[in-house]
Amino acid sequence: MTIKELFDTMEYGPAPESAAEALAWLVDQGDRFGHFIDGAFTAPGDGFDSRNPATGEVLATLTQATQTDVDAAVAAARKAQLKWAALGGAGRARYLYAIARLMQKHSRLFAVLETLDNGKPIRESRDIDIPLAQRHFYYHAGMAQLMESELPDAEPLGVCGQIIPWNFPLLMLAWKVAPALAMGNTVVLKPAEYTSLTALLFADICQQAGLPKGVVNIVTGDGGVGEMIVASDVDKIAFTGSTAVGRRIREATSGRGLELTLELGGKSAYIVFDDADIDSAIEGLVDAIWFNQGQVCCAGSRLLVQEGIADRFHTKLRARMDGLRLGNPLDKCIDVGAVVDPVQLQTIERMVASNTAGQVHRAACTLPENGCYYPPTLITGLSTSDPLMQEEIFGPVLVSTTFRTPAEAVELANNTRYGLAATVWTENVNLALDIAPKLVAGVVWVNATNLFDAAAGFGGVRESGFGREGGWEGLAAYTRPKGKRKALARIEPASGHGAPVDPIDRTAKLYVGGKQARPDGGYSRPVWGKSGLLGHVGLANRKDVRNAVEAASGAAGWARTTGHLRAQILYYIGENLSARAAEFAHRIDSMTGKRSGAKEVEASIQRLFTAAAWADKYDGQVHGVPIRGVALAMKEPVGVIGALCADEAPLLGLVSVMAPAIAMGNRVVLAASEPYPLAATDFYQILDTSDVPAGVVNILTGSHAELAKPLASHLNVDAVWSFSSTDLSAEIEKAASGNLKRTWVNNATSLDWSVDHSKRFLQAATEIKNIWVPYGE
Ligand code: NAI
């Protein structure tokens, strides 16, 4: 070929990476692997083959873990944990650092093994997966070092069960193992059955680093092994994978007092405005949907392009697709490699075949004869209700529709049950920064896509799961506040008889949408104190819950108010309560029969002032990520929070929940103390006189057991908390699995309300959205 011809065709030859070292490592291990338990590999047992999806060749044989294996792994992790935590942050940092160094030293081996096992282009495993995995260990070595000084109130959870998928095998391991170890936990990890090899190489690295035995345990096998881990005696489950399995895990763990983080699926929008740099946006799309063959939870799989440029954009996109090189993943010139397994390939084929809408364009590449390959595909002209616009395909298939205005773009982008990521492409920085906060997603990239770093938390909202991985925010998933918890003591409403203290009928109503409302069922109950009948309260039912949630949903404008305004309203509530302090104290004393009312009212006023103080100061962060640009970690309200308030502290329990939640822009539906509800019903008079907009705070009275399920299963409730003296943790967590809402339940223990937990409440009342804004030319 002449040089002129070369310039004309831009043709270039293959540049294959050698598989020799990785294959030699497999031979070295005997091609058969057991598990890594208590610092050593077990003898290989019955199992299954791990294949190279690009060729179908068997790479190694893996062992399917039995119940005995899982029990042994959990026992080893349990045995090692206290000693590992006792090493201190600085002690643990040295091991994490050693692991990072060894991963760096063997990075090419890791990259080639990953590509052989998963089918992803070597370009990606070499330049993205493996360096990012190392970075997680370096970063978290630093977090271990800083734990005592920066997180003095945090302690490790204990043993963490970690279940990871096959799309980023080593990277997902790093995201899970590094923070867990840094914070003093030990782990039992299960890699996905298709891609366990780099996890086993990682086990080898742990041995080389001299990591104390039992700190990292790795068991291999299918979903059944995952189920065994979920059922075992661990303190936390961290899961990344499909939403369906995530939901099953939520159900299986409900009521067991386990911490849980779920990083699930997505159908992330990729929004291109008409002023965008089109060529860059198209290159971005190549990374958004053809990176890792589209098998990326945050893949920009839903293209939304502004109508005026749609034709030009799609034409250019099709031309770019036709230039993509698909083939041997070990070839350094390849853009698109193999899909992970024939099963996944069939899923993609089935989903695309079931679609009859729109126009399909398949990239003009030739598929290799063998191996799991699927061509880059674009389907234009779909409408929002088409299944392929809603369902996660998890393959190299992009679906596309158009929009006219920015508002319509936001509406279309948010028209999904998921909320993992989104991309905004425009040359107008004001537009980008206006749109980014409106997108319901955990991560937003501006004029870039699929940027990740250990310093910036990653995770979703809605059915994309909960919890963050990475950054300071990710550490919360591996720690809990220090301090002993008291066992829960159920408080029954007092019974009595005789004449009312006050001859006038005092039946306190519910407080819904800024108005007093009679309970739907028309029932009430007497509230007795030591001195006699204090009044009656309405018994709310599921219909009242629905009304209250509707009112709270309607008050969404509260989230858009400024912290400055919310602070003033909270101060105002505090002042108004202060003016009626003696009356409230008397009310509390007469209900509880104690003399703690004055103290409780004073503490409630302080909680209100503290929340007011934080309302305009609980700021986000700017993460220093290794790009020319920033990741803005913005704190956003969770949305509508339903809470069963503490029974033992009728006013303080309610205020301690309400104040930080509304300070952050949430709306709340509060079930008042069940035995002592009258302080809450008096309190809405304070709200009425304090400029709290209707629907921001809604107060129900009645049985917590009756209200828990409708609150936890309501699809417009984003989080449910329970501090009730009735332990409703199991019911709530189970009912919450429907839309995977966040939960904070007491697991039969109670908080000490005399202690100010405002920071914990502020944290639970906010979601962190990381908005990546690169800069430069
Ligand atoms: P999956 O969710 O079934 O598997 C992920 C991990 O969970 C694997 O390690 C698996 O062995 C384990 N697992 C499976 N069932 C389990 C159970 N009942 N209890 C505990 N652990 C269990 O995902 P799969 O089948 O590999 O892929 C199916 C679909 O899931 C894909 O087509 C894709 O749509 C989605 N997916 C999403 C991922 C994400 O990162 N969001 C990652 C992988 C898959």
XYZ file of N, CA, C and O in Angstrom, residues 490-499 501 525-536 590-593 674-677:
124
model
N -41.292 -1.125 74.132
C -42.574 -0.704 73.553
C -43.353 0.127 74.580
O -43.472 -0.241 75.749
N -43.862 1.273 74.141
C -44.645 2.128 75.034
C -46.111 2.036 74.620
O -46.465 2.387 73.491
N -46.922 1.553 75.524
C -48.359 1.416 75.227
C -49.063 2.721 75.587
O -48.698 3.379 76.568
N -50.088 3.078 74.850
C -50.891 4.234 75.255
C -51.536 3.939 76.614
O -51.896 2.791 76.896
N -51.664 4.973 77.445
C -52.266 4.766 78.762
C -53.769 4.526 78.602
O -54.391 5.022 77.661
N -54.306 3.742 79.507
C -55.766 3.577 79.479
C -56.329 4.272 80.714
O -55.583 4.642 81.625
N -57.612 4.467 80.748
C -58.190 5.154 81.904
C -59.687 5.165 81.814
O -60.279 4.525 80.943
N -60.294 5.860 82.728
C -61.738 6.025 82.683
C -62.081 7.284 83.449
O -61.240 7.850 84.144
N -63.292 7.712 83.319
C -63.717 8.899 84.048
C -63.986 10.060 83.120
O -63.898 9.941 81.896
N -64.265 11.160 83.699
C -64.681 12.346 82.953
C -63.477 13.046 82.353
O -62.368 12.936 82.876
N -60.851 15.973 81.469
C -60.294 17.089 82.220
C -60.992 18.374 81.773
O -61.290 19.258 82.560
N -59.418 7.960 69.053
C -59.228 7.236 70.314
C -58.952 8.218 71.429
O -58.404 9.320 71.180
N -59.317 7.868 72.652
C -59.037 8.760 73.764
C -57.559 8.747 74.124
O -56.884 7.737 73.949
N -57.072 9.883 74.579
C -55.688 9.946 75.075
C -55.777 10.243 76.563
O -56.286 11.298 76.975
N -55.292 9.281 77.336
C -55.372 9.422 78.794
C -54.043 9.872 79.368
O -52.989 9.458 78.912
N -54.138 10.701 80.352
C -52.969 11.059 81.137
C -53.228 10.676 82.583
O -54.291 10.127 82.896
N -52.276 11.003 83.464
C -52.442 10.667 84.883
C -53.683 11.330 85.462
O -54.405 10.770 86.278
N -53.936 12.579 85.000
C -55.026 13.345 85.599
C -56.374 13.066 84.944
O -57.366 13.663 85.306
N -56.396 12.191 83.947
C -57.679 11.879 83.331
C -57.608 11.934 81.820
O -56.526 11.833 81.227
N -58.765 12.115 81.216
C -58.843 12.131 79.750
C -58.353 13.483 79.214
O -58.885 14.540 79.546
N -57.329 13.426 78.383
C -56.747 14.684 77.879
C -57.375 15.119 76.555
O -57.243 16.265 76.147
N -57.994 14.216 75.872
C -58.596 14.556 74.581
C -58.668 13.311 73.725
O -58.441 12.191 74.209
N -58.985 13.503 72.446
C -59.036 12.391 71.496
C -58.140 12.723 70.305
O -57.917 13.904 70.013
N -48.278 15.989 81.180
C -49.575 15.382 81.482
C -49.774 14.088 80.694
O -50.463 13.188 81.141
N -49.153 13.978 79.515
C -49.288 12.725 78.749
C -48.376 11.637 79.289
O -48.775 10.486 79.407
N -47.130 12.000 79.572
C -46.136 10.978 79.926
C -46.137 10.672 81.419
O -45.605 9.647 81.844
N -46.696 11.583 82.192
C -46.681 11.384 83.642
C -45.301 11.640 84.226
O -45.022 11.321 85.370
N -47.118 7.453 69.054
C -48.401 6.744 69.120
C -49.071 6.878 70.499
O -50.255 7.235 70.570
N -48.337 6.684 71.597
C -49.014 6.806 72.893
C -49.277 8.257 73.301
O -50.231 8.529 74.023
N -48.401 9.167 72.856
C -48.505 10.567 73.326
C -48.630 11.524 72.130
O -47.735 12.333 71.863
N -49.732 11.478 71.426
C -49.791 12.222 70.156
C -50.121 13.708 70.281
O -49.981 14.440 69.300
